[in-house]
JSON list of C-alpha atoms in Angstrom, two decimals:
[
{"chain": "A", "resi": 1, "resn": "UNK", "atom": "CA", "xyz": [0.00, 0.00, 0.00]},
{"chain": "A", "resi": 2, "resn": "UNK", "atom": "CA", "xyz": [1.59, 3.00, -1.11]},
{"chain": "A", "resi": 3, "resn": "UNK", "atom": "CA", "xyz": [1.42, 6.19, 1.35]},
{"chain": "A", "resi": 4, "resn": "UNK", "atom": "CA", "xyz": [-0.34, 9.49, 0.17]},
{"chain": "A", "resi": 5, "resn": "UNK", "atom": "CA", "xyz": [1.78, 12.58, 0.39]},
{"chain": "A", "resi": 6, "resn": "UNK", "atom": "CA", "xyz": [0.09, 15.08, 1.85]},
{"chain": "A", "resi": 7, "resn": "UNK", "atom": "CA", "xyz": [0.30, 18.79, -0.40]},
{"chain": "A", "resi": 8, "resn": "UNK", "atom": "CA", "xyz": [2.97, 20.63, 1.37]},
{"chain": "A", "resi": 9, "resn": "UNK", "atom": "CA", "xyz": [1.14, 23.86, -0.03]},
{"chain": "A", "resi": 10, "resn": "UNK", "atom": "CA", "xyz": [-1.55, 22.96, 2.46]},
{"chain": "A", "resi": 11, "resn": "UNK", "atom": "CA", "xyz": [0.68, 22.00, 5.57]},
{"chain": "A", "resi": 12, "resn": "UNK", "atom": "CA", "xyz": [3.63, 23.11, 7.10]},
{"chain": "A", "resi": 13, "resn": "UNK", "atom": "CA", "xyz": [5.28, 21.22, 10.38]},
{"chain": "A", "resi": 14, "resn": "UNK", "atom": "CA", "xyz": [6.68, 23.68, 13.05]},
{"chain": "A", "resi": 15, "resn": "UNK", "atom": "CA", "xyz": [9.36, 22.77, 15.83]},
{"chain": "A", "resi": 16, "resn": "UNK", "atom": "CA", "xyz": [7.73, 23.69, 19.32]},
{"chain": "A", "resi": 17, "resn": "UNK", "atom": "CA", "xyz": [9.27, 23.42, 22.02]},
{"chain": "A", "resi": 18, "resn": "UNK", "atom": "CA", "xyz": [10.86, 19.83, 20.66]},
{"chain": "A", "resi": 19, "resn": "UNK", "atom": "CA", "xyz": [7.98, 18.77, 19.48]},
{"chain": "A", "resi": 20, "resn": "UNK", "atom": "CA", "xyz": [6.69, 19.45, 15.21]},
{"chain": "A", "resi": 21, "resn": "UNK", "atom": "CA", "xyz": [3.17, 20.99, 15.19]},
{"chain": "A", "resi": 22, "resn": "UNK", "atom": "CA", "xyz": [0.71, 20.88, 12.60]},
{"chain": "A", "resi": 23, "resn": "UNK", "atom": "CA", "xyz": [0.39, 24.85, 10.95]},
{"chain": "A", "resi": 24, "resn": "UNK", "atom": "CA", "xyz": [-1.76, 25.76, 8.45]},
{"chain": "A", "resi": 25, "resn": "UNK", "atom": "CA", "xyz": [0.23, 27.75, 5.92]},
{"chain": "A", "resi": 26, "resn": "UNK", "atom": "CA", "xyz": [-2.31, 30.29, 5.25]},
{"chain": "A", "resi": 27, "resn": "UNK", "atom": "CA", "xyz": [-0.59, 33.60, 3.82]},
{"chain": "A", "resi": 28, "resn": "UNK", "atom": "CA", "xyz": [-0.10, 36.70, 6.52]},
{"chain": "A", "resi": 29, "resn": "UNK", "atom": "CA", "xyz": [-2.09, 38.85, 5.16]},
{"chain": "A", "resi": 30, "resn": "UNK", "atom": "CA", "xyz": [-5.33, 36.44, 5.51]},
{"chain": "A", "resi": 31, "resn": "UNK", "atom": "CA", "xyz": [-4.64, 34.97, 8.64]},
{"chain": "A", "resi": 32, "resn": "UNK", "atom": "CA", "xyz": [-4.82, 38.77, 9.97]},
{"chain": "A", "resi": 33, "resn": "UNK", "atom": "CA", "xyz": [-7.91, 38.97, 8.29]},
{"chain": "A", "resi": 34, "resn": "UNK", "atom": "CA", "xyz": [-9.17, 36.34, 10.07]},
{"chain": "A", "resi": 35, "resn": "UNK", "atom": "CA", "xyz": [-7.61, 37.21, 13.40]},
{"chain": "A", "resi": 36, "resn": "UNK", "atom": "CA", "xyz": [-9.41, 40.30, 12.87]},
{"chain": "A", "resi": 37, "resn": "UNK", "atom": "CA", "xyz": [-12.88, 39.45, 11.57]},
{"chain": "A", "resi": 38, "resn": "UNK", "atom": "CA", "xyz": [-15.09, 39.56, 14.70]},
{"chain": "A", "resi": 39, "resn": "UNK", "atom": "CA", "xyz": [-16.28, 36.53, 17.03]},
{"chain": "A", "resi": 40, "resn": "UNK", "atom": "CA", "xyz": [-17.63, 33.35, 15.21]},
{"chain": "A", "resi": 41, "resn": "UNK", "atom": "CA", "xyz": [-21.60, 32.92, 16.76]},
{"chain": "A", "resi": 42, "resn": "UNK", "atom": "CA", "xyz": [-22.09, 29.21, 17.77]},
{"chain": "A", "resi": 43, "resn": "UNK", "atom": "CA", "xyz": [-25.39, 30.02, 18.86]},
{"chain": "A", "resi": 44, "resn": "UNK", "atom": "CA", "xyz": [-28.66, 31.40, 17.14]},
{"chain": "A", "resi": 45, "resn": "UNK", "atom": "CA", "xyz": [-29.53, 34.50, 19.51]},
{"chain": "A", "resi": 46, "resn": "UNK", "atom": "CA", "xyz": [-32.64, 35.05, 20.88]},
{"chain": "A", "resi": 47, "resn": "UNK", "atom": "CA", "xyz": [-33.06, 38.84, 20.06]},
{"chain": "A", "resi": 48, "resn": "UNK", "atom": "CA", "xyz": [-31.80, 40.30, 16.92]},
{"chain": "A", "resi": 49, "resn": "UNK", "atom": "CA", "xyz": [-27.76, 40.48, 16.62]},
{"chain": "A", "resi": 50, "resn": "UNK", "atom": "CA", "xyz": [-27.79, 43.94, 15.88]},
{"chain": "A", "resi": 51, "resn": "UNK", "atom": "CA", "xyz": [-29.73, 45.41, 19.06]},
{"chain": "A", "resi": 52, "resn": "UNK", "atom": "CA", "xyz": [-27.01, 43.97, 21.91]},
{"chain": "A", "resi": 53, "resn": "UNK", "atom": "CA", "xyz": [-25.18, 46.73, 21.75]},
{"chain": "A", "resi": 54, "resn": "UNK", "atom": "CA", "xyz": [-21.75, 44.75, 22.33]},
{"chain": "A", "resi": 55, "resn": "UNK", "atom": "CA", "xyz": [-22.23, 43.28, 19.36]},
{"chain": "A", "resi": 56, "resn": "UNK", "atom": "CA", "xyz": [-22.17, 46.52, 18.04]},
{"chain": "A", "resi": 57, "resn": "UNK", "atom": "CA", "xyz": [-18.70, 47.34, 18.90]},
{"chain": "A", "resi": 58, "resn": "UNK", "atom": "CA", "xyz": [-17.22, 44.36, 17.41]},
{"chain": "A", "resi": 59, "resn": "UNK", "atom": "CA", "xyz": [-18.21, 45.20, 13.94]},
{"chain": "A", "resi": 60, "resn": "UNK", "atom": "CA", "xyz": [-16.19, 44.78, 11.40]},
{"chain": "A", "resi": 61, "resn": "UNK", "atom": "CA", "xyz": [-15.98, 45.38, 7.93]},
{"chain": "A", "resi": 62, "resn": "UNK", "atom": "CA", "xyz": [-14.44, 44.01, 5.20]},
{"chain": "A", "resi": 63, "resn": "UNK", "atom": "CA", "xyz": [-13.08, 47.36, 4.01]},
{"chain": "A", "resi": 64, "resn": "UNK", "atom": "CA", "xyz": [-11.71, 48.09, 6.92]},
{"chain": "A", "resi": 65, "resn": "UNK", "atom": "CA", "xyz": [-9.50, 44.40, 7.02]},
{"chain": "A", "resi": 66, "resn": "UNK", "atom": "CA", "xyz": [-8.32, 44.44, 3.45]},
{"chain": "A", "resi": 67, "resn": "UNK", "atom": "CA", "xyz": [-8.06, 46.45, 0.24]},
{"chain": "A", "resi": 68, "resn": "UNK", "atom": "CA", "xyz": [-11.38, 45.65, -2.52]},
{"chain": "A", "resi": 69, "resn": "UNK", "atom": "CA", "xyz": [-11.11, 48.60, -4.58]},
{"chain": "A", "resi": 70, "resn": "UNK", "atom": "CA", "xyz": [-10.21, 47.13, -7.57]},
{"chain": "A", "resi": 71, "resn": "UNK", "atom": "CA", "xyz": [-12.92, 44.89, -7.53]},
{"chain": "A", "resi": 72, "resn": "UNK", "atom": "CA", "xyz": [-15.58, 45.69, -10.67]},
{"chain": "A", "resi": 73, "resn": "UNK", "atom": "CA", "xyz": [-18.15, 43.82, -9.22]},
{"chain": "A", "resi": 74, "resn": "UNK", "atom": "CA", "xyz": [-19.81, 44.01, -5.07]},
{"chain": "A", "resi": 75, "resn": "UNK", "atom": "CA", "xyz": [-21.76, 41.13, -4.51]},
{"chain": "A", "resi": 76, "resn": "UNK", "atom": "CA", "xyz": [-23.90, 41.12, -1.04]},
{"chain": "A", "resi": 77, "resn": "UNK", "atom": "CA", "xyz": [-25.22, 37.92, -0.13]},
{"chain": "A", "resi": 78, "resn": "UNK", "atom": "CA", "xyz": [-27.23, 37.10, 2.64]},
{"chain": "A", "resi": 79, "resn": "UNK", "atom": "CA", "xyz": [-27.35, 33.56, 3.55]},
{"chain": "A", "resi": 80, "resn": "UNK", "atom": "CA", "xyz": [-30.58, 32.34, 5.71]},
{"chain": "A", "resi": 81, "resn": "UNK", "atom": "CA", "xyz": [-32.07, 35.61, 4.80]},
{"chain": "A", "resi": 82, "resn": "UNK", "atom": "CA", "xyz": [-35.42, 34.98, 6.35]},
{"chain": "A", "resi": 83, "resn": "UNK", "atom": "CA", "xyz": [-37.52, 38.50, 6.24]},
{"chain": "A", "resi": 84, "resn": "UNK", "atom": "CA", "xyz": [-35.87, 41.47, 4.26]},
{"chain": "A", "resi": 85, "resn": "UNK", "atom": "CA", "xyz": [-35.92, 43.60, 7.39]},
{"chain": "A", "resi": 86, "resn": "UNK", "atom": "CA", "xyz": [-34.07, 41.51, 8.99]},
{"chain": "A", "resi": 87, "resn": "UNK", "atom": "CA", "xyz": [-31.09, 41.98, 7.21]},
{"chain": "A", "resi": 88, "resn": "UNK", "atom": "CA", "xyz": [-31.16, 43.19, 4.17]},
{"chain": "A", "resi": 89, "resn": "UNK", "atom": "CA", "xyz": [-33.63, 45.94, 4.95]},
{"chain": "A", "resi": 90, "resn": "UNK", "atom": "CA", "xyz": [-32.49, 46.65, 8.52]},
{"chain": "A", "resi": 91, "resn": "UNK", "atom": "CA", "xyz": [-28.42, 46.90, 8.18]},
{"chain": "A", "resi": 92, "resn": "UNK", "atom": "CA", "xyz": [-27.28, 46.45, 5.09]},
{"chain": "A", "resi": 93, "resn": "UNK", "atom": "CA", "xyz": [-29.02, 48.88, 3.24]},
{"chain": "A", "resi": 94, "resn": "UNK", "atom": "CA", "xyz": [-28.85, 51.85, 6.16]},
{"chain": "A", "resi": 95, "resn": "UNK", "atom": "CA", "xyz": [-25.27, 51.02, 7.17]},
{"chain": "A", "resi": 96, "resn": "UNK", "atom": "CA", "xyz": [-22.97, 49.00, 5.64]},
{"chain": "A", "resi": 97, "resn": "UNK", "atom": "CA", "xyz": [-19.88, 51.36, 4.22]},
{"chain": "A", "resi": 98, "resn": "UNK", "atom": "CA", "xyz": [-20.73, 50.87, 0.64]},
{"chain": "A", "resi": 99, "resn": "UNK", "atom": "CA", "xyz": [-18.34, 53.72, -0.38]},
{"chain": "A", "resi": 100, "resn": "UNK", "atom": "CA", "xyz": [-20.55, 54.60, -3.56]},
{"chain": "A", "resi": 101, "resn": "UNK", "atom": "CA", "xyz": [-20.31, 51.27, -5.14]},
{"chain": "A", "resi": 102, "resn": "UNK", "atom": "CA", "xyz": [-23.07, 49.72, -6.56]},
{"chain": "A", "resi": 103, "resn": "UNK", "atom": "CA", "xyz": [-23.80, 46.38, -4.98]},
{"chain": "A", "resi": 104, "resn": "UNK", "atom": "CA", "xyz": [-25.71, 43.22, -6.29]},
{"chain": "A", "resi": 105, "resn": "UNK", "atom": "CA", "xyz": [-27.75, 41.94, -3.56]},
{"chain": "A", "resi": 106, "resn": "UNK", "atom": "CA", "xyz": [-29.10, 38.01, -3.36]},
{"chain": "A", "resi": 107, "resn": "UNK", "atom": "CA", "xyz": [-30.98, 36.87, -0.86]},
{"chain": "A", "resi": 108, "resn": "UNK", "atom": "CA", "xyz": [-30.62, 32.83, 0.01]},
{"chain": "A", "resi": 109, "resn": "UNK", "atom": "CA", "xyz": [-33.38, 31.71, 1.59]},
{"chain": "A", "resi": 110, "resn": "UNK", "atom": "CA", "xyz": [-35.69, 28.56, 1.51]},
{"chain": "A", "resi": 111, "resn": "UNK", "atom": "CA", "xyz": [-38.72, 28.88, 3.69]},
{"chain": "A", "resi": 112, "resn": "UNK", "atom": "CA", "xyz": [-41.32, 30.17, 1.44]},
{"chain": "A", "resi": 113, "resn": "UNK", "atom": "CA", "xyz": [-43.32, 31.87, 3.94]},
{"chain": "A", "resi": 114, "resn": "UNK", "atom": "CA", "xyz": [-40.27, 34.69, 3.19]},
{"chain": "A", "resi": 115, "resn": "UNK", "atom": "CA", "xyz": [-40.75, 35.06, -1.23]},
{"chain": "A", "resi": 116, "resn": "UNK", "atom": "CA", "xyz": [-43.46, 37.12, -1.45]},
{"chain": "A", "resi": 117, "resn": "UNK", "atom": "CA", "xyz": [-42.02, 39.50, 0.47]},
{"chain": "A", "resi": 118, "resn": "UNK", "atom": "CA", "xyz": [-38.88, 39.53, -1.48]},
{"chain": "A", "resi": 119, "resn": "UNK", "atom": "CA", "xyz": [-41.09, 39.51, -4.79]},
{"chain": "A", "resi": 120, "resn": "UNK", "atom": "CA", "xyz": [-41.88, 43.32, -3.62]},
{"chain": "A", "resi": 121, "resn": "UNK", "atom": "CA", "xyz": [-38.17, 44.25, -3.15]},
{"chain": "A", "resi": 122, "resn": "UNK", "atom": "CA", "xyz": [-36.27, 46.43, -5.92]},
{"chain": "A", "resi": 123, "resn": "UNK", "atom": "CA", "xyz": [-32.70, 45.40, -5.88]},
{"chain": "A", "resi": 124, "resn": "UNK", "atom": "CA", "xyz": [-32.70, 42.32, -4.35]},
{"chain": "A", "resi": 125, "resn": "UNK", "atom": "CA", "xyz": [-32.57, 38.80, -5.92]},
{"chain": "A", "resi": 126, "resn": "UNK", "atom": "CA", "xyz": [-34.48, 36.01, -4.08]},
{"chain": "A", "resi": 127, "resn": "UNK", "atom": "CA", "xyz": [-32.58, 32.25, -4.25]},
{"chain": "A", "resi": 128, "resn": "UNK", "atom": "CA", "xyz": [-34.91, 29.97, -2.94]},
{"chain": "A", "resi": 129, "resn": "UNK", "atom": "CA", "xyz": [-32.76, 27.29, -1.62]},
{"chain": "A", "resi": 130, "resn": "UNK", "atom": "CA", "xyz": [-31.43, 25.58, 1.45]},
{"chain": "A", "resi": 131, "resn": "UNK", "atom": "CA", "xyz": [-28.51, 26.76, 2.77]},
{"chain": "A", "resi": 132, "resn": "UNK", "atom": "CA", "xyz": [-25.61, 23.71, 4.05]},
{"chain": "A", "resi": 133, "resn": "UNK", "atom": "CA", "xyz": [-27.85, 21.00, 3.87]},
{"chain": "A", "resi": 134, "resn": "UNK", "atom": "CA", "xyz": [-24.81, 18.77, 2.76]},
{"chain": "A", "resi": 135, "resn": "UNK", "atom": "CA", "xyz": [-21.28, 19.47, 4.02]},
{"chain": "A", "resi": 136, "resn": "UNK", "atom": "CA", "xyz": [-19.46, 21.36, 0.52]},
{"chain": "A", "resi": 137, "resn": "UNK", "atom": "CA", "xyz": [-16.49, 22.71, -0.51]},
{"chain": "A", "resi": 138, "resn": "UNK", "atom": "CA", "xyz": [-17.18, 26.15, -0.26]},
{"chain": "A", "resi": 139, "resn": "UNK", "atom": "CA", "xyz": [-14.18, 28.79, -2.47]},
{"chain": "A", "resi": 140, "resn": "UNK", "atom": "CA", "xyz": [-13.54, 31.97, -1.07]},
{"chain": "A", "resi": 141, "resn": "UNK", "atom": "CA", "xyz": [-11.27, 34.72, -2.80]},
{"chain": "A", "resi": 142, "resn": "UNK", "atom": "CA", "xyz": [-10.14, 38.26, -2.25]},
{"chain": "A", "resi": 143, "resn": "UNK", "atom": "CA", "xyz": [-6.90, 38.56, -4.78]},
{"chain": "A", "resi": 144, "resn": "UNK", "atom": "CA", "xyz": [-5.96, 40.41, -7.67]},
{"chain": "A", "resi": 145, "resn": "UNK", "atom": "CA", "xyz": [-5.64, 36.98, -9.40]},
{"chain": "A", "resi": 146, "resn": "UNK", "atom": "CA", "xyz": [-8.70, 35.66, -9.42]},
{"chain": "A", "resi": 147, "resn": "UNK", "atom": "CA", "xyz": [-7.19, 31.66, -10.36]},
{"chain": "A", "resi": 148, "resn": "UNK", "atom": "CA", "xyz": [-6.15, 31.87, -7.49]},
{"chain": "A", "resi": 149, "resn": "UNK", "atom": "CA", "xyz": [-8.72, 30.79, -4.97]},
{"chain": "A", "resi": 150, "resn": "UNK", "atom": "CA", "xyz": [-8.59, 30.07, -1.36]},
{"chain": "A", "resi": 151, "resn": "UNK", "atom": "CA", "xyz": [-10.50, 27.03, -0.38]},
{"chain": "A", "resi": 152, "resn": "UNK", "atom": "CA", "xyz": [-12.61, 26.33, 3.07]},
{"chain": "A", "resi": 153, "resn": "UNK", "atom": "CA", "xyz": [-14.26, 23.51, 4.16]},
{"chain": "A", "resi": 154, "resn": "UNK", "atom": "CA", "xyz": [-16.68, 23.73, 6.18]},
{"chain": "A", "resi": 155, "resn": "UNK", "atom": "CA", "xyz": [-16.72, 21.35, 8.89]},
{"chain": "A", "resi": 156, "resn": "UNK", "atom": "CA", "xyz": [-19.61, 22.50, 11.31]},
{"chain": "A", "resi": 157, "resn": "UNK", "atom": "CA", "xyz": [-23.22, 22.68, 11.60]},
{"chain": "A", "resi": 158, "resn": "UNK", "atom": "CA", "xyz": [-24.52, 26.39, 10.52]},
{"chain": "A", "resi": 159, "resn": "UNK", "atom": "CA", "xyz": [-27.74, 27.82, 12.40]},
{"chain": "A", "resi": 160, "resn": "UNK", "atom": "CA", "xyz": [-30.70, 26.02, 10.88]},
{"chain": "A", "resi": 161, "resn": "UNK", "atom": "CA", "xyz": [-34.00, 27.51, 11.30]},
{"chain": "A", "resi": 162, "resn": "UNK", "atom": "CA", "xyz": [-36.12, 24.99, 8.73]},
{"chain": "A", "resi": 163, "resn": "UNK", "atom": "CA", "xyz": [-37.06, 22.36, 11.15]},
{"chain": "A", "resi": 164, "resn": "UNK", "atom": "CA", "xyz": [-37.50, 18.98, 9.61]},
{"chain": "A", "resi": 165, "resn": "UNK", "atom": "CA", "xyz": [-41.48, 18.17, 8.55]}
]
């Protein structure tokens, strides 16, 4: 049985205190990104994020963590959209720093008791599917060369709100 070598573009082994640790060898500039991005939520909370105002504080935005000027093309997707005031409507429109760009908004969400409301909306495109209801390779990428693609895989359960029938 032959071994499979492992993509050393993926991995890197670091010496610790005599010991080699596992390291992800995710570029600087992205791990700061990440170190930067605000607190992941592992739960669904019970009042909208928006009103605890220590959420509030710890908002960050992607303009602010790295440099997507040269992008022709803003894309604002809201995953799990549910109503468009609760998003879309609420935030996003009124104060997300959209430095006079022009954004494409989508709206991903599968309950139908949420299109008709959406039908209404100027602006906004309606997606009416599921979102993770299969763990996928998901491709993320903020560079100048767009072959170049970062990929994530996501590995966790994401905050459901379609109960089973």
């Amino acid at each position: 049985m032959k071994k499979k070598n492992k993509n050393p573009n993926f991995e890197i082994k670091t010496l610790i205190s005599g010991n080699f640790v596992k390291k992800c060898s995710v570029k600087g500039y992205k791990r700061e990104i990440v170190e930067n991005a605000e607190a992941l939520i592992e739960e669904e909370p019970l009042k909208p994020w928006i009103i605890l105002k220590k959420n509030v504080e710890n908002i960050k935005y992607l303009t602010s963590l790295v440099d997507i000027s040269f992008k022709n093309r803003y894309v604002y997707v809201d995953v799990g959209a549910r109503s468009y005031g609760s998003n879309i409507g609420s935030w996003f429109r009124k104060q997300y720093p959209k430095q006079s760009r022009t954004f494409e908004v989508y709206a991903i969400e599968a309950d139908k008791a949420f299109h008709e409301e959406y039908r209404a909306k100027r602006g906004v495109t309606l997606l009416p599917y599921a979102a993770w209801v299969r763990n996928e390779t998901l491709f993320f990428e903020i560079t100048r060369d767009p072959s170049k693609k970062v990929m994530m895989r996501g590995r966790g359960r994401g905050m459901g709100r379609i109960n089973p029938v």
